[in-house]
Amino acid sequence: MNKYIYPLVDNPFRKKDLKSAIEVIKTGRITMSKNVAAFENQFSNKIKNNFSIMTNSGSSANLLALQCLINPYRKKKLKKGDEVLIPALCWSTSLWPIIQSGLKPVFVDVDINNLNIDLNDMERKISKKTKAIMLVHVLGNCPNMKLLIKLKKKYNLILIEDTCESLGTMFNKKFLGTFGEFSTFSFYSSHQISSGEGGMISCKSREDYEIIKSLRSHGWSRDLSIHKKIIKQNKHLDEKFIFYNSGYNLRPTEVSAVIAASQFRDLDKFKKTKNFIRNQIVKKFRSNNVINNYLKIIDPTHNSDPFWFGIPMILSDKINRMKFINLINKQGLETRPIISGNFAKQPAVKKYLIYKKYKLLNADKINDNGFFIGIPFNKISDNLLNKICNIFEKNLQISKV
Ligand SMILES: Cc1ncc(COP(=O)(O)O)c(C=O)c1O
């Protein structure tokens, strides 16, 4: 049994999600096939993206985006040492594919009001070597995409949107994940929709689509539109086993595809319920003087319509964060850091990068004072709402420094 009265994640699967999985298992065809293709189409149609390719995780989708950018079949490919901007508030596998692809990440500070990339710091960090932005949309929120796209165009940068935490959020009535050349999504358990594990990468151009499809599956040519031409050029090879590119195996299963598709059909419904619960909690907290004095809840960016992943908050410096978090955890409220705090502070970064002392003041503040609580899939009772509020109020009062 879960020890939390208000956990970060509850069981995301409904009977109908599981039923579709069992039906697929019964067919005996679990490896990637028509259900993956059907979900990719369903996804592209709703999000309004040109091409979508399902993967076994959001991390794999990020790896494919970066590997596509350096691929020899890409006409405009990046070269070793080219710089990629990335907000310091990022996930581990938003960052590592940049380094694993021989490119150089440059950390950018974030905006304390919306947790996303700080556009002023972003412009300051652009150099002649800057070729791309690995943008991370944080917990369902986003930066001002209109201004970001202006900078992208001004400096001719490629945009990858890591939308792993923000499926379903819109900016100016357009889904996140439709602004960049590439966008990636995660269907891990705690995310807006889930297939246990799973991900998606979308892209704008057919050239990138073909490269990614090949990289996803061993580098073979079977799935490519030019497969017939490749066969003619390689008559000495078995046509099913022609390896046209380098590759990985990052394919999802049919089981993940049907569960994700079943959940994706209800994306709007999930968004409505979760945002309703978030608004209930925010309203309750904001009407409480103690909570209001010592805790700032992050608001949506102007012109955005988020599908919140959780409820991110920043504690005042007058509160001992460790003490407060330990107390509320013990009393049944589960919390976690906002993504993983300032990622530039992680030991792995110091090991792999020539560590430069970046000034990332807002990311530091979020690292030191920020945390978030989850949002359940089903409505919460007034009793639970009052309990959560009381636990926050009582422990803020006794955690003052
Ligand atoms: C911003 C971000 N990018 C990438 C990922 C990786 O997704 P996955 O867990 O599906 O590999 C996550 C995971 O939660 C994430 O939060």
XYZ file of C-alpha atoms and ligand atoms in Angstrom:
417
model
C 0.000 0.000 0.000
C 1.184 3.523 -0.763
C 2.415 5.218 2.397
C 1.338 8.614 1.065
C -2.139 10.098 1.438
C -1.236 12.318 -1.540
C 1.353 10.541 -3.737
C 3.133 12.033 -6.751
C 1.651 9.419 -9.061
C -1.395 7.203 -8.858
C -2.177 4.193 -11.049
C -2.695 5.733 -14.510
C -4.245 2.677 -16.168
C -7.963 2.202 -16.661
C -9.665 -1.115 -17.435
C -9.971 -0.181 -21.113
C -6.217 0.585 -21.391
C -5.374 -2.837 -19.975
C -7.982 -4.609 -22.084
C -6.404 -3.265 -25.267
C -2.996 -4.497 -24.059
C -4.298 -7.985 -23.326
C -5.906 -8.200 -26.766
C -2.561 -7.402 -28.388
C -0.690 -9.926 -26.258
C -3.193 -12.606 -27.307
C -2.389 -12.035 -31.006
C 1.208 -13.107 -30.380
C 2.567 -10.073 -32.200
C 4.176 -7.862 -29.565
C 7.080 -6.455 -31.570
C 6.580 -3.180 -33.463
C 3.909 -3.389 -36.149
C 0.607 -1.848 -37.275
C -0.503 -0.594 -33.826
C 2.648 1.514 -33.499
C 2.036 2.954 -36.994
C -1.614 3.657 -36.157
C -0.687 5.484 -32.941
C 1.950 7.542 -34.780
C -0.753 8.727 -37.218
C -3.234 9.408 -34.421
C -0.565 11.460 -32.619
C 0.429 13.521 -35.672
C -3.206 14.224 -36.548
C -4.052 15.578 -33.121
C -0.859 17.511 -32.350
C -0.680 18.720 -35.959
C 2.831 17.592 -36.652
C 4.110 16.398 -40.000
C 5.767 13.155 -38.896
C 5.785 11.170 -35.658
C 7.900 8.143 -34.771
C 7.200 6.186 -31.601
C 10.104 5.060 -29.406
C 10.601 3.025 -26.260
C 11.121 6.180 -24.140
C 11.374 9.964 -24.175
C 15.115 9.598 -23.599
C 15.392 7.567 -26.812
C 13.448 10.273 -28.633
C 15.970 12.897 -27.442
C 18.868 10.675 -28.516
C 17.318 10.257 -31.976
C 16.862 14.020 -32.404
C 20.507 14.742 -31.635
C 21.818 11.792 -33.630
C 19.721 12.899 -36.583
C 21.299 16.349 -36.406
C 24.810 14.928 -36.877
C 23.832 12.184 -39.331
C 25.862 12.078 -42.599
C 22.635 11.705 -44.634
C 21.407 15.080 -43.344
C 22.147 17.857 -45.832
C 22.661 20.477 -43.110
C 24.349 18.488 -40.398
C 25.993 19.771 -37.241
C 29.683 19.147 -36.695
C 31.810 18.250 -33.698
C 32.050 21.067 -31.185
C 28.993 22.976 -32.393
C 27.167 24.496 -29.451
C 23.678 23.613 -28.266
C 21.896 25.810 -25.725
C 20.082 24.010 -22.928
C 18.281 25.358 -19.846
C 19.996 24.374 -16.590
C 16.660 23.073 -15.324
C 16.670 19.972 -17.502
C 16.495 16.207 -17.267
C 19.580 14.010 -17.507
C 18.641 12.668 -20.942
C 17.830 16.114 -22.281
C 21.539 16.822 -21.786
C 23.519 13.630 -22.442
C 22.506 13.057 -26.082
C 24.140 16.434 -26.869
C 27.447 15.250 -25.420
C 27.040 11.716 -26.803
C 26.681 13.305 -30.264
C 29.966 15.225 -29.979
C 28.263 18.588 -29.506
C 28.852 21.110 -26.753
C 26.058 21.984 -24.338
C 25.887 25.540 -23.029
C 23.765 25.989 -19.923
C 21.264 28.832 -19.888
C 19.554 30.153 -16.756
C 15.782 29.912 -16.320
C 12.999 32.366 -15.620
C 12.019 32.173 -11.948
C 8.389 33.008 -12.799
C 7.699 30.202 -15.264
C 10.680 27.805 -14.663
C 11.508 27.785 -18.380
C 14.492 29.073 -20.325
C 15.358 32.730 -19.638
C 15.213 34.379 -23.055
C 17.592 37.216 -22.107
C 20.230 34.822 -20.830
C 19.631 32.663 -23.885
C 20.467 35.533 -26.222
C 23.568 36.386 -24.151
C 24.844 32.803 -24.492
C 24.557 32.703 -28.306
C 27.952 32.614 -30.031
C 29.109 31.996 -33.610
C 29.240 28.287 -32.759
C 25.648 28.101 -31.495
C 23.615 25.964 -33.854
C 20.677 24.603 -31.859
C 18.498 24.925 -28.771
C 17.495 21.912 -26.702
C 14.460 23.522 -25.135
C 12.892 21.833 -22.113
C 9.254 22.644 -21.351
C 9.020 22.341 -17.580
C 6.146 20.453 -15.885
C 3.579 21.550 -18.464
C 4.620 25.195 -18.581
C 6.557 26.916 -21.389
C 8.494 30.086 -22.204
C 7.013 32.858 -24.340
C 7.207 30.847 -27.574
C 6.593 33.882 -29.741
C 9.755 35.578 -28.460
C 11.700 32.340 -28.523
C 10.825 31.748 -32.175
C 11.909 35.312 -32.955
C 15.365 34.550 -31.500
C 15.484 31.190 -33.270
C 14.883 32.942 -36.596
C 17.221 35.865 -35.886
C 20.167 33.552 -35.121
C 19.141 30.755 -37.501
C 19.001 28.094 -34.814
C 17.532 24.593 -34.972
C 14.944 24.000 -32.257
C 14.391 20.719 -30.447
C 11.470 20.870 -28.028
C 11.815 18.394 -25.191
C 8.084 18.163 -24.502
C 8.432 15.052 -22.326
C 6.732 16.830 -19.404
C 4.269 18.926 -21.379
C 2.144 16.929 -23.809
C -1.168 18.739 -24.339
C -0.008 22.237 -23.387
C -0.796 24.967 -25.901
C 0.791 28.329 -26.584
C -1.291 30.728 -28.660
C -3.636 27.803 -29.402
C -0.808 25.681 -30.871
C 0.403 22.518 -29.175
C 3.905 22.571 -27.725
C 6.000 20.301 -29.859
C 4.933 21.977 -33.098
C 7.266 24.981 -32.941
C 10.609 23.259 -33.525
C 12.215 21.109 -36.199
C 12.030 18.245 -33.668
C 9.973 17.555 -30.577
C 10.051 14.698 -28.115
C 7.480 13.219 -25.709
C 7.507 10.699 -22.874
C 4.804 8.270 -21.822
C 6.537 7.207 -18.617
C 4.219 6.481 -15.698
C 3.925 9.913 -14.143
C 3.412 11.844 -17.393
C 0.267 13.341 -18.993
C -0.444 10.020 -20.677
C 1.311 6.775 -19.916
C 2.154 3.432 -21.424
C 4.449 2.514 -18.525
C 7.459 3.249 -20.721
C 7.294 4.870 -24.160
C 8.029 7.996 -26.133
C 7.548 9.815 -29.413
C 9.656 12.016 -31.641
C 8.026 14.348 -34.147
C 9.777 16.219 -36.916
C 8.955 18.622 -39.711
C 10.950 17.325 -42.690
C 10.757 14.049 -44.592
C 14.567 13.937 -44.702
C 14.729 13.851 -40.874
C 11.817 11.403 -40.695
C 13.619 8.882 -42.871
C 16.893 9.231 -40.975
C 15.146 8.768 -37.609
C 13.179 5.732 -38.772
C 16.379 4.067 -39.870
C 18.273 4.998 -36.680
C 15.396 3.654 -34.551
C 15.671 0.191 -36.097
C 19.303 -0.925 -36.443
C 19.986 1.389 -39.379
C 18.246 -0.881 -41.875
C 16.496 0.375 -44.975
C 13.271 -1.685 -44.767
C 11.085 1.162 -43.546
C 12.399 3.848 -45.891
C 10.604 5.315 -48.897
C 13.750 4.766 -50.989
C 14.038 1.113 -49.989
C 13.419 -0.100 -53.578
C 16.151 2.149 -54.915
C 18.544 0.933 -52.214
C 17.771 -2.707 -53.163
C 18.656 -1.988 -56.808
C 21.968 -0.467 -55.748
C 22.757 -3.455 -53.516
C 21.796 -6.513 -55.518
C 24.463 -8.555 -53.728
C 22.541 -8.211 -50.419
C 19.378 -9.780 -49.001
C 16.839 -7.025 -49.437
C 15.516 -7.336 -45.894
C 18.973 -6.986 -44.418
C 20.437 -3.908 -45.995
C 21.943 -1.576 -43.432
C 21.832 1.899 -44.878
C 22.672 3.970 -41.783
C 24.138 3.563 -38.319
C 21.543 2.566 -35.778
C 20.110 1.559 -32.451
C 17.149 -0.481 -31.376
C 14.858 2.093 -29.762
C 11.564 0.572 -30.927
C 8.448 0.443 -28.780
C 6.241 -2.622 -28.467
C 2.713 -3.039 -29.806
C 1.565 -3.279 -26.182
C 2.959 0.188 -25.353
C 1.381 1.558 -28.519
C -2.166 0.399 -27.750
C -2.003 1.527 -24.112
C -0.625 4.944 -25.152
C -3.245 5.238 -27.918
C -6.055 4.409 -25.503
C -4.827 7.087 -23.075
C -4.126 9.612 -25.836
C -7.767 9.437 -26.981
C -8.658 10.925 -23.590
C -5.906 13.549 -23.501
C -8.378 16.452 -23.347
C -10.412 14.760 -20.618
C -7.293 14.109 -18.514
C -6.202 17.706 -19.003
C -9.566 19.029 -17.843
C -9.664 16.865 -14.702
C -6.052 17.463 -13.684
C -6.244 21.186 -14.259
C -9.486 21.326 -12.244
C -7.760 19.642 -9.280
C -4.735 21.914 -9.624
C -6.946 24.991 -9.586
C -8.756 23.729 -6.479
C -5.444 23.314 -4.631
C -4.042 26.645 -5.865
C -7.215 28.467 -4.798
C -7.156 26.863 -1.361
C -3.449 27.631 -0.848
C -3.794 31.231 -2.042
C -6.637 31.880 0.371
C -4.421 30.797 3.281
C -2.265 33.634 4.646
C 0.541 31.467 5.995
C 0.910 29.458 2.785
C 0.621 32.581 0.686
C 3.368 34.310 2.666
C 5.935 31.557 2.470
C 5.234 29.785 -0.795
C 5.021 30.900 -4.413
C 3.022 28.715 -6.788
C 4.142 28.893 -10.416
C 1.580 30.461 -12.751
C 1.081 29.624 -16.440
C 3.010 31.715 -18.949
C 0.914 34.450 -20.574
C -0.936 33.108 -23.665
C -0.369 29.506 -22.662
C -2.906 26.845 -21.777
C -0.892 24.272 -19.830
C -1.603 20.672 -19.135
C 0.103 20.685 -15.744
C 2.323 17.714 -14.882
C 2.374 18.698 -11.213
C 2.113 21.765 -9.015
C 5.541 23.411 -8.797
C 6.236 25.809 -5.912
C 9.114 27.848 -4.548
C 9.616 28.329 -0.811
C 10.580 31.650 0.689
C 14.158 31.965 2.041
C 12.550 32.265 5.463
C 11.714 28.548 5.411
C 14.146 25.706 6.088
C 13.425 23.633 2.972
C 14.923 20.349 4.201
C 13.004 20.482 7.449
C 9.728 21.407 5.733
C 10.005 18.758 3.011
C 10.947 16.024 5.497
C 8.003 16.928 7.700
C 5.370 16.963 4.975
C 6.756 13.755 3.451
C 6.457 12.036 6.839
C 2.902 13.290 7.125
C 1.875 11.705 3.839
C 2.532 14.276 1.099
C 5.004 13.060 -1.510
C 7.229 15.687 -3.174
C 10.159 15.826 -5.561
C 12.584 18.428 -6.923
C 11.582 20.456 -9.990
C 12.937 18.175 -12.719
C 16.278 17.554 -11.004
C 17.138 21.088 -9.945
C 20.095 22.868 -11.519
C 21.548 20.034 -13.586
C 24.910 21.807 -13.927
C 25.443 20.978 -10.241
C 25.213 17.208 -10.733
C 28.436 15.216 -10.216
C 28.135 13.581 -13.659
C 28.296 17.000 -15.330
C 31.508 17.789 -13.494
C 32.918 14.439 -14.604
C 32.078 14.744 -18.310
C 32.263 18.453 -19.025
C 35.113 20.833 -18.548
C 33.187 22.452 -15.762
C 32.742 26.111 -16.233
C 31.410 28.149 -13.349
C 28.181 29.292 -14.893
C 26.087 31.929 -13.170
C 22.726 30.237 -13.063
C 21.165 32.132 -10.209
C 17.507 31.307 -10.832
C 18.259 27.648 -11.484
C 20.167 27.670 -8.164
C 17.221 29.210 -6.374
C 14.829 26.627 -7.831
C 17.338 23.919 -6.929
C 17.504 25.121 -3.325
C 13.901 26.229 -2.691
C 11.746 24.520 -5.310
C 9.712 21.307 -5.270
C 6.454 19.978 -6.643
C 3.504 17.832 -5.676
C 1.573 15.641 -8.110
C -1.959 15.861 -9.472
C -4.131 12.719 -9.316
C -6.208 11.421 -12.229
C -9.384 11.371 -10.175
C -11.096 14.165 -8.281
C -10.083 14.652 -4.652
C -12.428 14.983 -1.677
C -12.865 18.188 0.336
C -11.566 16.277 3.305
C -8.271 15.474 1.530
C -8.004 19.024 0.225
C -8.339 20.406 3.766
C -5.834 17.870 5.071
C -3.217 18.865 2.449
C -3.716 22.540 3.238
C -3.442 21.978 6.999
C -0.243 19.944 6.633
C 1.300 22.746 4.541
C 0.230 25.496 6.940
C 1.274 23.741 10.144
C 4.700 22.730 8.838
C 5.501 26.082 7.244
C 4.949 27.652 10.658
C 7.360 25.318 12.392
C 9.989 25.398 9.608
C 10.811 29.094 9.772
C 14.529 29.812 9.960
C 12.223 16.864 -19.494
C 12.393 15.386 -19.668
N 13.028 14.928 -20.756
C 13.198 13.610 -20.969
C 12.722 12.681 -20.078
C 12.946 11.228 -20.349
O 11.766 10.517 -20.591
P 11.721 8.924 -20.352
O 11.611 8.710 -18.882
O 10.500 8.476 -21.086
O 12.954 8.357 -20.908
C 12.074 13.095 -18.922
C 11.605 12.097 -17.961
O 10.826 12.244 -17.121
C 11.905 14.487 -18.697
O 11.300 14.956 -17.612
